[in-house]
Coordinates of C-alpha atoms in Angstrom, one line a residue:
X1 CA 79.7 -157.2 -26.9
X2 CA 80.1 -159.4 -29.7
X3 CA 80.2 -163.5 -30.0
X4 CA 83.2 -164.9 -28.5
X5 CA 84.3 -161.7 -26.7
X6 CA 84.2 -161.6 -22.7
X7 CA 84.5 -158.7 -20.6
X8 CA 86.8 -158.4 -17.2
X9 CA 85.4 -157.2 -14.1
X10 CA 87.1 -156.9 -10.8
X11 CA 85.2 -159.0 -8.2
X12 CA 87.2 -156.8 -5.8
X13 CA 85.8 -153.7 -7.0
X14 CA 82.1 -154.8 -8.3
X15 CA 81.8 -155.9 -4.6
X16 CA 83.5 -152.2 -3.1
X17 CA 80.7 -150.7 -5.5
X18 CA 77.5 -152.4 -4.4
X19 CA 78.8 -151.9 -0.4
X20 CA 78.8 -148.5 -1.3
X21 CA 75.1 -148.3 -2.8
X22 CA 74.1 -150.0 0.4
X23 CA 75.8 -149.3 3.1
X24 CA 78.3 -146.3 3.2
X25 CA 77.9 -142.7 3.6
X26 CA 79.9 -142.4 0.0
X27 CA 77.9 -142.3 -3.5
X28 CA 79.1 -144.4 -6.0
X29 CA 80.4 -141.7 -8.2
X30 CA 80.3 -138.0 -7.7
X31 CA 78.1 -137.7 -10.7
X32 CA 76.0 -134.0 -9.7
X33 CA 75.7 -131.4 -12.0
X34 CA 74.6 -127.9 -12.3
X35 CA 72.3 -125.7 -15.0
X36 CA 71.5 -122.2 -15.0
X37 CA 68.3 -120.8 -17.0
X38 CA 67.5 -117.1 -17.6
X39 CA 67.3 -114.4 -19.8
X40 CA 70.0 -111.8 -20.9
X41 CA 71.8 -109.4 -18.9
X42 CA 70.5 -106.2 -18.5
X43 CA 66.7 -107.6 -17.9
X44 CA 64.8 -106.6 -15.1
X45 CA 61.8 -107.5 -13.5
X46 CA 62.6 -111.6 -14.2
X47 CA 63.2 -114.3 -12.5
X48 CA 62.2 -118.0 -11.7
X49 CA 59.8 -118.8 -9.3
X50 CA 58.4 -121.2 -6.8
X51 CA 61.3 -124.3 -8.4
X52 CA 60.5 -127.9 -7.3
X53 CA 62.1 -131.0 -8.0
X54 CA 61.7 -134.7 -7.8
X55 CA 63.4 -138.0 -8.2
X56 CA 61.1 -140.8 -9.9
X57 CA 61.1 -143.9 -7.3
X58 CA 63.8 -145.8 -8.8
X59 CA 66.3 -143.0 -8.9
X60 CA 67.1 -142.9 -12.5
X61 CA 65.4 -140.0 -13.8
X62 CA 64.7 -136.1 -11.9
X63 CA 61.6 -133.5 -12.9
X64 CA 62.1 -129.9 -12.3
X65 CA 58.6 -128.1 -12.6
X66 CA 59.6 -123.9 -12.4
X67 CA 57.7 -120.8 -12.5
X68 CA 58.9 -117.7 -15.4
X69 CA 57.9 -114.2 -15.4
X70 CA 59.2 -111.5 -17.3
X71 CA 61.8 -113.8 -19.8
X72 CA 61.8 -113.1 -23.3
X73 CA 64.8 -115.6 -23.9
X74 CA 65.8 -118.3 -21.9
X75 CA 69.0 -120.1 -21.6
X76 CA 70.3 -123.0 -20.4
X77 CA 74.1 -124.1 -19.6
X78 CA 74.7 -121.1 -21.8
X79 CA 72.9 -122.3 -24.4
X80 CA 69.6 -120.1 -26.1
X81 CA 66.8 -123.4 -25.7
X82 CA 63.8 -121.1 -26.1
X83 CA 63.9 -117.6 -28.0
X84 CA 60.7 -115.9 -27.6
X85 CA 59.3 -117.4 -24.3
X86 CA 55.3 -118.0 -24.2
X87 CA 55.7 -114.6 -26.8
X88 CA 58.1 -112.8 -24.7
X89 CA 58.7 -111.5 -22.2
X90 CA 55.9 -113.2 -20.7
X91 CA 54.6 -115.8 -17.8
X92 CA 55.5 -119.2 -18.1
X93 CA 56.2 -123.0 -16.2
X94 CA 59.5 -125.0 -17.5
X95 CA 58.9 -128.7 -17.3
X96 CA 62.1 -131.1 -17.4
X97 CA 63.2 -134.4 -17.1
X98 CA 66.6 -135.3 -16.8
X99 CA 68.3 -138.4 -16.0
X100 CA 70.7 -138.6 -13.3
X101 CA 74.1 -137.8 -15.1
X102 CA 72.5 -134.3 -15.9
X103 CA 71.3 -135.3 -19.7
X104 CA 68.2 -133.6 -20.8
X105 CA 65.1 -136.2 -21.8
X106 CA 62.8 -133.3 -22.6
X107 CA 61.9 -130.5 -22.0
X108 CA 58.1 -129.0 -22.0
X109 CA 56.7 -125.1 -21.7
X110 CA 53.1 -123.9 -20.5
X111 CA 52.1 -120.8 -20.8
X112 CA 49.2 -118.4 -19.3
X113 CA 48.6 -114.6 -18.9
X114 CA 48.8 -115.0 -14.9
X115 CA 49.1 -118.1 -12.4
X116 CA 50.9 -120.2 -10.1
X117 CA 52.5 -124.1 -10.1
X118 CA 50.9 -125.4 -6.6
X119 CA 51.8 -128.3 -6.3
X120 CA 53.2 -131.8 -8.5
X121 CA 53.7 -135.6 -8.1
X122 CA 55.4 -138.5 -9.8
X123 CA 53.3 -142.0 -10.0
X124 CA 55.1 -145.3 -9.8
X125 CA 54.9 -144.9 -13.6
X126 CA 56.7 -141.8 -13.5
X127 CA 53.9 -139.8 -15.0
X128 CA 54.0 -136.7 -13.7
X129 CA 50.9 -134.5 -12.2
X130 CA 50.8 -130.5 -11.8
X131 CA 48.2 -128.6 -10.5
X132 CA 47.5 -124.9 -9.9
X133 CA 45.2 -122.1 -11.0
X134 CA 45.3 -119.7 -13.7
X135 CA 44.1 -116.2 -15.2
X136 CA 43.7 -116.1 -18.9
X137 CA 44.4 -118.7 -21.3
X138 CA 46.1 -121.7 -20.5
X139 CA 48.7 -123.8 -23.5
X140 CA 51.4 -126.2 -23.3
X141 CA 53.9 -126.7 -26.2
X142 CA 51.8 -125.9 -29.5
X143 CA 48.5 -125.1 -28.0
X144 CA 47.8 -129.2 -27.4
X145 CA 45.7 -127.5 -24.5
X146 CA 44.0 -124.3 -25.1
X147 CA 41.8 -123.0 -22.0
X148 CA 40.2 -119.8 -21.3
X149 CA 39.6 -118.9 -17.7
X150 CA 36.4 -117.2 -17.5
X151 CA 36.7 -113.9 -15.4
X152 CA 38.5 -114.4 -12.3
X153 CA 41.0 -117.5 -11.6
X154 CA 40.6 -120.8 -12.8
X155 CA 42.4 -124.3 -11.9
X156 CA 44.4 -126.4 -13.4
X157 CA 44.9 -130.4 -13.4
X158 CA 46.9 -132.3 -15.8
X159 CA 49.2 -135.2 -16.2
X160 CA 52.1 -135.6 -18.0
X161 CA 53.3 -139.0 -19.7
X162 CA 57.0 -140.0 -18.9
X163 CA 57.6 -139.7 -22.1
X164 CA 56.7 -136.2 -21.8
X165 CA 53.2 -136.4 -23.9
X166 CA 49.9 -134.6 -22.1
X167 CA 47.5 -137.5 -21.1
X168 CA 44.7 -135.5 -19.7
X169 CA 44.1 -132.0 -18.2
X170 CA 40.9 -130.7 -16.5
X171 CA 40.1 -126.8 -16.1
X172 CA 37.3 -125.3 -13.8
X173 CA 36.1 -121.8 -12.5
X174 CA 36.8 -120.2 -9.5
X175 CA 39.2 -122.9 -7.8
X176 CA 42.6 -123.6 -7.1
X177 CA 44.5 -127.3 -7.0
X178 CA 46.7 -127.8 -4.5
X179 CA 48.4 -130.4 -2.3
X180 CA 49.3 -133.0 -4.7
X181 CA 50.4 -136.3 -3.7
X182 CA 50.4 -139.5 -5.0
X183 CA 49.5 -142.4 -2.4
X184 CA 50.3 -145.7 -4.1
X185 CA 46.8 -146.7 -6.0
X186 CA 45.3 -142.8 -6.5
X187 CA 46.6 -139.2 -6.5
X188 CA 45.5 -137.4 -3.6
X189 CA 45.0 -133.4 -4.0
X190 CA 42.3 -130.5 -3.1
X191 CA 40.8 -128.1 -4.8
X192 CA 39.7 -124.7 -3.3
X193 CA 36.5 -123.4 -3.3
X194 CA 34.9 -119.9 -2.3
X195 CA 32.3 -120.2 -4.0
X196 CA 31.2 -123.3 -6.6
X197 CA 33.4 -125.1 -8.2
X198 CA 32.9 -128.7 -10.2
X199 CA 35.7 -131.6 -11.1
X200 CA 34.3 -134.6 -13.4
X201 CA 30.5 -134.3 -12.0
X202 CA 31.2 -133.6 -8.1
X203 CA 29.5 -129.9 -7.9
X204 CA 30.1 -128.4 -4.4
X205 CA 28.8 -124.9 -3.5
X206 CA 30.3 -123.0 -0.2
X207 CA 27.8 -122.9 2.6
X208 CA 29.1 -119.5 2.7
X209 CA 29.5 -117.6 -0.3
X210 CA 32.8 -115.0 -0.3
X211 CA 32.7 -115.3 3.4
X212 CA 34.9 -118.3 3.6
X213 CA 37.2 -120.3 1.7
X214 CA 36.4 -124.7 1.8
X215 CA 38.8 -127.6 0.1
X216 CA 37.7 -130.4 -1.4
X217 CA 40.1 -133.4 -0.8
X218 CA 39.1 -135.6 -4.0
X219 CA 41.0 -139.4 -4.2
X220 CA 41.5 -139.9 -7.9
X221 CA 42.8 -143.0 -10.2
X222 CA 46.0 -142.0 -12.5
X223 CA 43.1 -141.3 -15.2
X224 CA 41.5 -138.7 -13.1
X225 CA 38.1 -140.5 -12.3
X226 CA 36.6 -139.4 -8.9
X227 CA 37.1 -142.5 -6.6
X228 CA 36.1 -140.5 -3.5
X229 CA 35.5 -136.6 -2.1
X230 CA 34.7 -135.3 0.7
X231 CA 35.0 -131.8 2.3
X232 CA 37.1 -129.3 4.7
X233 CA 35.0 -126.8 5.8
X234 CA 35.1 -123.5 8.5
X235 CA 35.3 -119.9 8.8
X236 CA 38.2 -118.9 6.3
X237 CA 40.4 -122.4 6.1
X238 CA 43.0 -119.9 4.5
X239 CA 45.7 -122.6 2.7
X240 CA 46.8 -126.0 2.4
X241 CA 50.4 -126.4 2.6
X242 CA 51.4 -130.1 2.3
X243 CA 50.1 -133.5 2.2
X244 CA 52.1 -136.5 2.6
X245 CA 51.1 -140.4 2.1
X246 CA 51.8 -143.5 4.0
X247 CA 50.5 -146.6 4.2
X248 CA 46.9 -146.2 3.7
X249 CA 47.1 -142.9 5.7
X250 CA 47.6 -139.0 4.3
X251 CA 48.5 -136.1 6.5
X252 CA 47.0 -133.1 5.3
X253 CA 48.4 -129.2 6.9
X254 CA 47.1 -125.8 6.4
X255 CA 46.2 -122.7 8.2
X256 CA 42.7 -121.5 9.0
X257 CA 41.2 -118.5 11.1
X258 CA 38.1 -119.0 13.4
X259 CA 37.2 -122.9 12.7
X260 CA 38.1 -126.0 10.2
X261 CA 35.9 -129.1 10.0
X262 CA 36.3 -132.4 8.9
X263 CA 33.4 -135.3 9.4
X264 CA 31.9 -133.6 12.6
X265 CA 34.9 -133.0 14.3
X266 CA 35.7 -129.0 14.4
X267 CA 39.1 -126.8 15.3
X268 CA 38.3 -123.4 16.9
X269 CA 40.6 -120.8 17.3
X270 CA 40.5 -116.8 17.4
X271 CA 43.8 -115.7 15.0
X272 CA 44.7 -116.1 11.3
X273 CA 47.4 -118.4 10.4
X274 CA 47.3 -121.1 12.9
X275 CA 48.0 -124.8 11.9
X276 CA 46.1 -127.6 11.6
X277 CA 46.2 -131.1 11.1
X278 CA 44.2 -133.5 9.2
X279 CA 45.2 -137.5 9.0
X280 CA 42.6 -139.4 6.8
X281 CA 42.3 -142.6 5.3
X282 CA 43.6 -142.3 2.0
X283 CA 41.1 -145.9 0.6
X284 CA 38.0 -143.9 2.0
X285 CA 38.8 -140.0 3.1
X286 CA 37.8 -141.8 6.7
X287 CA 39.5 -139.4 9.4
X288 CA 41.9 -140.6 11.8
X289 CA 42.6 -137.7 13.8
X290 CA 43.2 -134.1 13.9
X291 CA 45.4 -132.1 16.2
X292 CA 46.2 -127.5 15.5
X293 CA 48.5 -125.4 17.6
X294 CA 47.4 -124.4 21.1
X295 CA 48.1 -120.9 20.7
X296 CA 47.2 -118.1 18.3
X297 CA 49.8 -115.7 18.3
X298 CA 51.8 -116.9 15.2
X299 CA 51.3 -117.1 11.8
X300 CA 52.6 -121.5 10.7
X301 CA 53.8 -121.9 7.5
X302 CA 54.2 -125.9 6.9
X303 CA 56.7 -126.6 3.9
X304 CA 57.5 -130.2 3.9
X305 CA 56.4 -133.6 5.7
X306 CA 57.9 -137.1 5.5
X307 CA 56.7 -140.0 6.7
X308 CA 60.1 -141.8 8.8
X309 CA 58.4 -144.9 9.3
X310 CA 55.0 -146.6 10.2
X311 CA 54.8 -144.3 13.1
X312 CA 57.0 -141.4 12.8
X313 CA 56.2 -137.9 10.9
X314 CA 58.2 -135.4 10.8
X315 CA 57.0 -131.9 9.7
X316 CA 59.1 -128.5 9.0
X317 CA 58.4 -125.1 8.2
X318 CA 58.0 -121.6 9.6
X319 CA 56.9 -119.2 11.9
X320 CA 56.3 -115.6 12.8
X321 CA 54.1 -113.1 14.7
X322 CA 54.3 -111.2 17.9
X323 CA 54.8 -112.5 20.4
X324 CA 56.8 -115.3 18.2
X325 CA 55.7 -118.2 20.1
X326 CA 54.7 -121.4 18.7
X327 CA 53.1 -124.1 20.9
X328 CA 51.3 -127.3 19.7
X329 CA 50.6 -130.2 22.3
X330 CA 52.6 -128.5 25.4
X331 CA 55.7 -128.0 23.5
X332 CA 56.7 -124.8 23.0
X333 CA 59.3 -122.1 21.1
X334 CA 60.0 -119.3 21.0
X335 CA 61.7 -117.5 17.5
X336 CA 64.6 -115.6 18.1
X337 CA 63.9 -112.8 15.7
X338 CA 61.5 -111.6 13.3
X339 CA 60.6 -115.4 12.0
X340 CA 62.1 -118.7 12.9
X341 CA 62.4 -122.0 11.0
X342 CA 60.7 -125.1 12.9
X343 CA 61.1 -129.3 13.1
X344 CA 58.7 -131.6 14.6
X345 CA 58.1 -135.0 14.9
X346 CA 54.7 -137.1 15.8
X347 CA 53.6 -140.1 16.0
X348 CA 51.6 -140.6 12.6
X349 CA 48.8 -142.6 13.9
X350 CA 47.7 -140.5 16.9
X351 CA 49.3 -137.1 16.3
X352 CA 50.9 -136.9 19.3
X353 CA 54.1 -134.6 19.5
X354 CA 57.1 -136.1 20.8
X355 CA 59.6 -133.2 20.3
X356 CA 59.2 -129.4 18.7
X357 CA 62.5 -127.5 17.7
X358 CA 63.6 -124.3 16.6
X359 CA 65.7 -123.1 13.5
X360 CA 67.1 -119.7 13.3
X361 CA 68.9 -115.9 14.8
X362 CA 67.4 -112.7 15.1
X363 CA 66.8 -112.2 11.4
X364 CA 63.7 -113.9 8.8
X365 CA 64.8 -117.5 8.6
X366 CA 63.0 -120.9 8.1
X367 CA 62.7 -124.0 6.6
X368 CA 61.3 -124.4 3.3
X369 CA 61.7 -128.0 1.8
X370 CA 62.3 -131.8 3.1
X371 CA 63.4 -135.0 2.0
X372 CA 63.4 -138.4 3.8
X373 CA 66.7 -140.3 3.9
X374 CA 66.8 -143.3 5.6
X375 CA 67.9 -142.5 9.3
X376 CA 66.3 -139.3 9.2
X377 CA 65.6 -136.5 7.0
X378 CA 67.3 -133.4 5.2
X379 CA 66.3 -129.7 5.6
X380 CA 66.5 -126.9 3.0
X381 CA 65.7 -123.2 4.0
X382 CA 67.0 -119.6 4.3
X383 CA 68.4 -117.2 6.6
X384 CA 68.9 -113.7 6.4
X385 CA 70.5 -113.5 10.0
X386 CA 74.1 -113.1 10.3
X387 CA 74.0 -116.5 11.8
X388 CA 71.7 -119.3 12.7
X389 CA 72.0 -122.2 15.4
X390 CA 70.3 -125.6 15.2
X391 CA 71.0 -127.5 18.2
X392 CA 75.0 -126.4 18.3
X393 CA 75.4 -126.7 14.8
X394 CA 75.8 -122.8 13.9
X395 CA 75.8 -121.3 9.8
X396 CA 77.5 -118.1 9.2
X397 CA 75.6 -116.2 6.5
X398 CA 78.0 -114.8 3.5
X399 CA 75.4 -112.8 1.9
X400 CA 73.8 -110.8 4.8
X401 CA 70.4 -111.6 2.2
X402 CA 69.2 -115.0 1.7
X403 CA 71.6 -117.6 2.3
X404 CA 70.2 -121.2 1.8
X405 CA 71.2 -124.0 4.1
X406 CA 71.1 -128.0 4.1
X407 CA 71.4 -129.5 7.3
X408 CA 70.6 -133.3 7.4
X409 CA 69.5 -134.6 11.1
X410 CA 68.3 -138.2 12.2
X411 CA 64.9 -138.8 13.7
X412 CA 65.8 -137.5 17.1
X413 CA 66.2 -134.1 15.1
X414 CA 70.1 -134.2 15.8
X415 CA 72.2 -132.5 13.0
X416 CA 74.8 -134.4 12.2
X417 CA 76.1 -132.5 8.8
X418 CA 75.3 -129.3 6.5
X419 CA 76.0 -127.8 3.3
X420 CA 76.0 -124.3 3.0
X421 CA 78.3 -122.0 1.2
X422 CA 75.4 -121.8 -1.6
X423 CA 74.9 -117.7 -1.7
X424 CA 77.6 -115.7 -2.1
X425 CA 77.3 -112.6 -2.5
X426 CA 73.9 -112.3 -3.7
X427 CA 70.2 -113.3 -2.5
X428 CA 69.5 -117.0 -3.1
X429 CA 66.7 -118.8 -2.4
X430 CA 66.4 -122.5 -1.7
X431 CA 63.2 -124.1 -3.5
X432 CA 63.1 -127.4 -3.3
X433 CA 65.2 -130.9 -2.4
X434 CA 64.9 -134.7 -3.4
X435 CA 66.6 -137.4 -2.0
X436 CA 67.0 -141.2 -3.5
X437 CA 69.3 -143.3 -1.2
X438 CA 72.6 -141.1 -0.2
X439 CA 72.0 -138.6 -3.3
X440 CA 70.2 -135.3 -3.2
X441 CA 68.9 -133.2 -6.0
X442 CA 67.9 -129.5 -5.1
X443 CA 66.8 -126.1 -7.1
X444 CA 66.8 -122.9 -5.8
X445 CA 66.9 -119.3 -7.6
X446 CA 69.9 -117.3 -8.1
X447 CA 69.9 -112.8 -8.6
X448 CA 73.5 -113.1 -8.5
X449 CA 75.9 -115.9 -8.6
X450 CA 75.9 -119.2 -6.8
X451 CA 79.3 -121.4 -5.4
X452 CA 79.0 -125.2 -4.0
X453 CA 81.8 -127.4 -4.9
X454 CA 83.9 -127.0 -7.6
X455 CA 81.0 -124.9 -9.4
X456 CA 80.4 -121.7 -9.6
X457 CA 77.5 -120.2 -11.6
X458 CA 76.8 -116.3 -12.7
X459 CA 73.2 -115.4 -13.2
X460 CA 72.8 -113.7 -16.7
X461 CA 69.9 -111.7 -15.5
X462 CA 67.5 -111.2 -13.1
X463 CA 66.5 -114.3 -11.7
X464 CA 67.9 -117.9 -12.8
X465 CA 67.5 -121.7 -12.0
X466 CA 70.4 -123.6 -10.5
X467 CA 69.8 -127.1 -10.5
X468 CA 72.3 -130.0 -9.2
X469 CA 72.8 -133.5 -7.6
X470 CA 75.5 -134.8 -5.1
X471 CA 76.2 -136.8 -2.7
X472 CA 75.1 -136.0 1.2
X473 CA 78.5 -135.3 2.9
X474 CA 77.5 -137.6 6.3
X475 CA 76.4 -140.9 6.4
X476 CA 72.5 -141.7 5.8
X477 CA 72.8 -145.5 5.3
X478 CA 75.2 -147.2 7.2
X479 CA 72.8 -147.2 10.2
X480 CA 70.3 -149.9 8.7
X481 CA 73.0 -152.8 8.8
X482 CA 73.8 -151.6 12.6
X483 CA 69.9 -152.0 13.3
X484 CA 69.4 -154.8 11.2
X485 CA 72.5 -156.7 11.8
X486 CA 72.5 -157.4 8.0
X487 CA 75.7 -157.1 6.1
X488 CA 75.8 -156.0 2.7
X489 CA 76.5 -159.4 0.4
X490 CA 77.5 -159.9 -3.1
X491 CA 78.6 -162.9 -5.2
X492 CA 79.5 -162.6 -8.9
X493 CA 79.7 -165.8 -11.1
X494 CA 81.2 -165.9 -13.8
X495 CA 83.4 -163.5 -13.6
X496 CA 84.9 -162.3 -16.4
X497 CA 81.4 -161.4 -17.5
X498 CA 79.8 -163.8 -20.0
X499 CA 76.3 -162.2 -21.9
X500 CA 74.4 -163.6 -18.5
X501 CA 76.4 -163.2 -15.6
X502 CA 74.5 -163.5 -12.0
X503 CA 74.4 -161.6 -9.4
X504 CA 73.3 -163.0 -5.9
X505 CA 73.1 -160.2 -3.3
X506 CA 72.0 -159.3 0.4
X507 CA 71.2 -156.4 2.1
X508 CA 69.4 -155.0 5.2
X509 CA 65.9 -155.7 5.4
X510 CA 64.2 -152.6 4.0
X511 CA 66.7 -151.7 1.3
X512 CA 65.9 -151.8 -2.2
X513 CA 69.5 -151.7 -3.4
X514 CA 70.3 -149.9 -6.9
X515 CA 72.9 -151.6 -9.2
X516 CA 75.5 -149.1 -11.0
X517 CA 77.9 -150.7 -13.9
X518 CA 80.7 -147.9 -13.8
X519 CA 83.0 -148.1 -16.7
X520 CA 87.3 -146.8 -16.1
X521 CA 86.3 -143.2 -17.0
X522 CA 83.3 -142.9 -14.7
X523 CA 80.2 -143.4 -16.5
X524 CA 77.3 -145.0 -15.5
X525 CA 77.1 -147.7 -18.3
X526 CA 73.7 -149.7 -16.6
X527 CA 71.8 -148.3 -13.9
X528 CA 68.7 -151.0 -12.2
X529 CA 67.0 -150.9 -9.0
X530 CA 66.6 -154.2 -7.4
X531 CA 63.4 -155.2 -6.2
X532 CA 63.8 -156.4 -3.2
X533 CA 66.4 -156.7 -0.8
X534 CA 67.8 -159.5 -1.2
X535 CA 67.9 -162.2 -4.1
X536 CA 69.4 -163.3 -7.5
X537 CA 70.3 -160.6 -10.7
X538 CA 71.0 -161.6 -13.9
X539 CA 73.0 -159.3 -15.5
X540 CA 73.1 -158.5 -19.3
X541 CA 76.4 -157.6 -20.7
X542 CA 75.5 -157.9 -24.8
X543 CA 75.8 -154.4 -25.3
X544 CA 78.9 -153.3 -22.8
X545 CA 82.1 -153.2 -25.1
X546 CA 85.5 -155.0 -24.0
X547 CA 87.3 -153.6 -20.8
X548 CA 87.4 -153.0 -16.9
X549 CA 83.6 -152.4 -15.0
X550 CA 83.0 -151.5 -11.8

């Protein structure tokens, strides 16, 4: 905006917009896209693997870390990006950022012989970690890293700048990283160990050489320096699923045979595949408790925990096994068919289980990814029944394969919306969600073609990405202002704009409201996240041209 020149804005509608961020079950704008990425028809034996996804904390950008095999070419939005893939056809991870119109910041490709993505986190930098193992070498974009695993599997470490640019990365024998998660001052994450494995001058050897399988939990700083490690030990602690942060306290979940141990405290059970628990100080790797399933005739698979509140976790997944019964302090269910998907919720600080539920029909179905919102959380998973029921709410599968599902539910595990129509006719398979206020951003894989909305998207070969944002069709938000008693507030002076127009606003207690400046043809022209609730903005309108904002 030059000298002299003012721009008009509505105080009508810049107040409609900001109730909308904060309290209504609406998004501002309907602003979610869709890409596809694969190779070209006719291809077999290719396909993307294991996608995840992530908003950064403020809700202005979204990583997508994905898995390739077998792609020679890949494509994006139609478009050839990346014409001889890791020297085609070969194994691969895709790296993005995107910001949240859909816009592409970068892009980033790593390449090995063999190995796996296991897990990723954003800082509150928005530097981005991935960990994993590997067979073969190891480079990303230009050989910038060039590892050799020695014989057998290697891991992985490395963090990413927001910019894109590799800050560190940190390869070892033998091991696997997994279980990233980032916990406010450190990143949190193991690394497997059958036999002896080092990280940054911490050596551990097994007790029990190729007999059983230990994880080192190791709290880092965002450089990678060892701030503290300790050990989970037993007979065969088979896998660690997922490990979520809250203040000062991680839960960690994974599966485990005959016994797990943490700090003198040991698990015993007589199966393979049953769950255990693990909450831990995440300033010392202090335990706080640790709590597994009372029986051992299912196999749990744990895909997704969030934290609800101080003292409310709520944990998905799935299970199976004959009988498929799965019972964890008294509560118990019962699967309906070959596997079942399951929700439960405990108190975070004592692990008690206040409620256990079941997902699912008579087919393979379960629950594969969560997100938090702000009155409860949102489920993604599969069925391949030719319908499932969650407390009433029943899906109809249109694929009779993998049909992926969104159901959202509050924290008594009530559904009170889904999205589904995502598969059709094809096998689909939902990989991963993100939520940031009343948007979600998912990515699953596509064989065929996939339909939500107004889009519908063709795969081009074998396997492909889908990735898109929307809004959440059922209210997440409005709740806090009926808990609170806090109304939305917002006064705009001057108005029309001047080059520092203030913004004095007021929201429930809790809420760290996002500004949006929306221009007449729908654009996000200034996107900021407020830093606290409540308080004074000033807004700066030099570079917004002459007309009507939102």
């Amino acid at each position: 905006m030059k000298q002299g020149q003012t721009t008009t804005a509505l105080i009508c509608c810049l107040w409609g917009l900001l109730i909308a961020s904060f309290a209504s079950a609406q998004c501002v704008q309907n602003d979610w896209y869709s890409h596809s990425a694969s190779l070209p028809a006719g291809s077999v034996g290719a396909a993307a693997q294991n996608p995840s996804i992530h908003f950064t904390d403020d809700g202005q950008f979204i990583y997508t870390v994905t898995e390739y095999s077998g792609v020679s070419e890949l494509y994006f939005d139609g478009d050839l990006v990346q014409p001889n893939l890791c020297g085609g056809p070969g194994r691969g991870v895709i790296i993005q950022k995107f910001n949240t119109s859909g816009g592409l910041v970068w892009r980033k490709i790593m390449c090995w012989a063999f190995g796996l993505v296991q897990g990723n986190a954003v800082d509150d930098t928005d530097a981005l970690y991935i960990g994993g193992y590997f067979r073969g070498s190891l480079s990303l974009e230009s050989n910038e890293l060039d590892y050799v695993a020695p014989p057998g599997t290697g891991y992985y470490l490395l963090r990413l700048l927001p910019n894109g640019d590799l800050d560190w990365v940190e390869t070892g024998d033998q091991s696997i990283v997994i279980g990233l998660e980032w916990t406010g001052d450190g990143l949190l994450f193991m690394l497997g160990v059958s036999d002896t494995v080092s990280y940054r001058g911490v050596s551990y050897t097994s007790p029990e050489p190729s007999m059983s399988r230990d994880w080192l939990v190791f709290k880092t700083s965002s450089s990678g320096d060892v701030i503290w490690n300790d050990a989970i030990t037993g007979s065969n602690v088979e896998m660690i699923y997922d490990v979520v942060c809250h203040d000062g306290v991680c839960l960690v979940q994974g599966r485990f045979e005959e016994d797990v141990k943490y700090e003198g405290e040991e698990l015993t059970g007589s199966a393979i595949g049953q769950l255990f628990q693990l909450a831990l100080r995440s300033s010392d790797g202090q335990k706080v408790w640790m709590n597994q399933q009372d029986n051992s005739c299912c196999i749990v698979h744990t895909h997704g925990a969030e934290v609800l509140e101080d003292t409310l976790v709520m944990s998905s997944g799935y299970y199976v096994g004959s009988p498929p019964t799965f019972t964890i302090d008294g509560q118990t269910i019962v699967a309906q068919g070959g596997a079942d998907g399951y929700l439960l919720l405990q108190n975070f600080q004592t692990g008690e289980v206040y409620w256990l539920n079941s997902i699912g029909g008579n087919g393979l179905d379960g629950v594969i990814s969560m997100a938090k919102t702000n009155t409860g959380a949102v489920l993604a998973g599969f069925f391949d029944s030719p319908s499932i029921n969650y407390q009433g709410l029943v899906l109809e599968n249109h694929s009779l394969l993998n049909d992926p599902f969104i159901i959202v539910v509050d924290k008594e595990g009530k559904p009170s919306c889904q999205i589904q129509d995502l598969g059709t006719p094809a096998a689909d398979a939902m990989g991963s969600i993100s939520c940031h206020g009343n948007e979600i951003a998912c990515a699953l894989g596509s064989s065929d073609s996939t339909a939500f909305g107004q889009f519908t998207l063709t795969s081009v070969g074998g396997g492909d990405l889908v990735l898109w944002k929307t809004c959440l069709p059922c209210d997440t938000l409005t709740s806090l202002a009926e808990t609170t008693g806090a109304q939305p507030m917002l006064q705009v002076y001057p108005n029309p704009l001047t080059t520092n127009t203030q913004l004095v606003y007021q929201t429930p207690q809790g809420v760290k409201p996002m500004l949006r400046l929306i221009d007449v043809r729908g654009r996000v022209v200034q996107s900021v996240q407020l830093p606290s609730h409540e308080g004074t903005y000033v807004l700066d309108a030099t570079e917004l041209g002459m007309g009507v904002y939102f």
